[in-house]
Amino acid sequence: VGGDLYYNLFSNTSFLVSNMVGPQEEISIAGNPVSFIRVTSSSQPHVMTLHMVSYAGNAELQIQVAKEVIPDPEYLVKCFEDALIEMKEAANK
């Protein structure tokens, strides 16, 4: 039942948003600094999947699209970037 629920939930969704909070301070693994953290999922039946991870004061945005539905993902990324910048500026006022 749980597997069917999970499958039906994600196979009948066209847009998925994920927002994860990462460490607040920079971290290292085996003495190597971590410059960014990126989380992704693949083979999900979505037209668009958007992942955002905040790490040490920075936000990493990753967008996966179905190119047959969204032919210019670079423009979409620019739109998201501009919208996020506008929201940040409005919040700082």
mmCIF file of C-alpha atoms in Angstrom:
data_model
loop_
_atom_site.group_PDB
_atom_site.id
_atom_site.type_symbol
_atom_site.label_atom_id
_atom_site.label_comp_id
_atom_site.label_asym_id
_atom_site.label_seq_id
_atom_site.Cartn_x
_atom_site.Cartn_y
_atom_site.Cartn_z
ATOM 1 C CA VAL A 1 0.000 0.000 0.000
ATOM 2 C CA GLY A 2 2.815 2.409 0.896
ATOM 3 C CA GLY A 3 4.640 1.676 -2.359
ATOM 4 C CA ASP A 4 1.487 2.215 -4.411
ATOM 5 C CA LEU A 5 0.762 5.481 -2.600
ATOM 6 C CA TYR A 6 4.321 6.748 -3.184
ATOM 7 C CA TYR A 7 4.286 5.732 -6.852
ATOM 8 C CA ASN A 8 0.847 7.263 -7.536
ATOM 9 C CA LEU A 9 1.701 10.480 -5.705
ATOM 10 C CA PHE A 10 4.849 11.128 -7.728
ATOM 11 C CA SER A 11 3.703 9.717 -11.062
ATOM 12 C CA ASN A 12 0.627 11.968 -11.078
ATOM 13 C CA THR A 13 2.514 15.142 -10.213
ATOM 14 C CA SER A 14 3.896 17.427 -12.914
ATOM 15 C CA PHE A 15 5.913 19.744 -10.651
ATOM 16 C CA LEU A 16 7.995 18.927 -7.578
ATOM 17 C CA VAL A 17 9.731 21.392 -5.262
ATOM 18 C CA SER A 18 12.323 20.377 -2.720
ATOM 19 C CA ASN A 19 13.959 22.778 -0.273
ATOM 20 C CA MET A 20 16.580 21.430 2.105
ATOM 21 C CA VAL A 21 18.571 23.358 4.673
ATOM 22 C CA GLY A 22 22.211 22.342 4.719
ATOM 23 C CA PRO A 23 24.901 23.134 7.299
ATOM 24 C CA GLN A 24 25.131 26.768 8.377
ATOM 25 C CA GLU A 25 28.945 26.676 8.438
ATOM 26 C CA GLU A 26 31.319 25.431 5.773
ATOM 27 C CA ILE A 27 32.281 21.791 6.249
ATOM 28 C CA SER A 28 35.007 19.504 4.996
ATOM 29 C CA ILE A 29 35.236 15.811 4.282
ATOM 30 C CA ALA A 30 38.585 14.141 4.971
ATOM 31 C CA GLY A 31 40.211 17.579 5.043
ATOM 32 C CA ASN A 32 38.723 18.629 1.690
ATOM 33 C CA PRO A 33 36.430 21.677 1.805
ATOM 34 C CA VAL A 34 32.904 21.196 0.502
ATOM 35 C CA SER A 35 32.133 24.055 -1.898
ATOM 36 C CA PHE A 36 28.444 23.205 -2.433
ATOM 37 C CA ILE A 37 25.879 20.510 -1.746
ATOM 38 C CA ARG A 38 23.529 19.418 -4.506
ATOM 39 C CA VAL A 39 20.670 16.966 -4.116
ATOM 40 C CA THR A 40 18.848 15.430 -7.037
ATOM 41 C CA SER A 41 16.526 12.662 -8.037
ATOM 42 C CA SER A 42 16.306 11.048 -11.409
ATOM 43 C CA SER A 43 13.760 9.060 -13.365
ATOM 44 C CA GLN A 44 10.823 10.835 -11.758
ATOM 45 C CA PRO A 45 7.941 11.275 -14.226
ATOM 46 C CA HIS A 46 7.770 15.066 -13.864
ATOM 47 C CA VAL A 47 7.790 17.844 -16.427
ATOM 48 C CA MET A 48 9.911 19.899 -14.020
ATOM 49 C CA THR A 49 11.768 19.159 -10.800
ATOM 50 C CA LEU A 50 13.263 21.994 -8.782
ATOM 51 C CA HIS A 51 15.739 21.420 -5.952
ATOM 52 C CA MET A 52 17.107 24.174 -3.765
ATOM 53 C CA VAL A 53 19.691 23.643 -1.037
ATOM 54 C CA SER A 54 20.986 26.390 1.231
ATOM 55 C CA TYR A 55 24.513 25.826 2.474
ATOM 56 C CA ALA A 56 26.682 28.213 4.520
ATOM 57 C CA GLY A 57 24.751 31.300 3.428
ATOM 58 C CA ASN A 58 24.482 30.337 -0.251
ATOM 59 C CA ALA A 59 21.586 28.810 -2.156
ATOM 60 C CA GLU A 60 22.081 26.273 -4.943
ATOM 61 C CA LEU A 61 19.208 25.910 -7.401
ATOM 62 C CA GLN A 62 18.920 22.912 -9.695
ATOM 63 C CA ILE A 63 16.146 22.472 -12.245
ATOM 64 C CA GLN A 64 15.439 19.354 -14.298
ATOM 65 C CA VAL A 65 12.954 19.648 -17.153
ATOM 66 C CA ALA A 66 11.426 17.588 -19.914
ATOM 67 C CA LYS A 67 12.868 19.327 -22.985
ATOM 68 C CA GLU A 68 9.903 18.338 -25.149
ATOM 69 C CA VAL A 69 7.659 20.380 -22.821
ATOM 70 C CA ILE A 70 10.079 23.154 -21.754
ATOM 71 C CA PRO A 71 12.393 23.711 -24.757
ATOM 72 C CA ASP A 72 14.433 26.588 -23.220
ATOM 73 C CA PRO A 73 15.369 25.653 -19.641
ATOM 74 C CA GLU A 74 18.087 28.341 -19.510
ATOM 75 C CA TYR A 75 15.400 31.033 -19.819
ATOM 76 C CA LEU A 76 13.374 29.350 -17.082
ATOM 77 C CA VAL A 77 16.429 29.302 -14.793
ATOM 78 C CA LYS A 78 16.987 33.022 -15.448
ATOM 79 C CA CYS A 79 13.345 33.714 -14.545
ATOM 80 C CA PHE A 80 13.689 31.783 -11.259
ATOM 81 C CA GLU A 81 16.956 33.555 -10.483
ATOM 82 C CA ASP A 82 15.449 36.997 -11.136
ATOM 83 C CA ALA A 83 12.380 36.171 -9.024
ATOM 84 C CA LEU A 84 14.516 34.962 -6.108
ATOM 85 C CA ILE A 85 16.657 38.111 -6.258
ATOM 86 C CA GLU A 86 13.525 40.291 -6.286
ATOM 87 C CA MET A 87 12.106 38.414 -3.260
ATOM 88 C CA LYS A 88 15.383 38.813 -1.371
ATOM 89 C CA GLU A 89 15.499 42.550 -2.116
ATOM 90 C CA ALA A 90 11.867 42.971 -1.034
ATOM 91 C CA ALA A 91 12.516 41.066 2.185
ATOM 92 C CA ASN A 92 15.553 43.229 2.982
ATOM 93 C CA LYS A 93 13.543 46.485 2.676
#
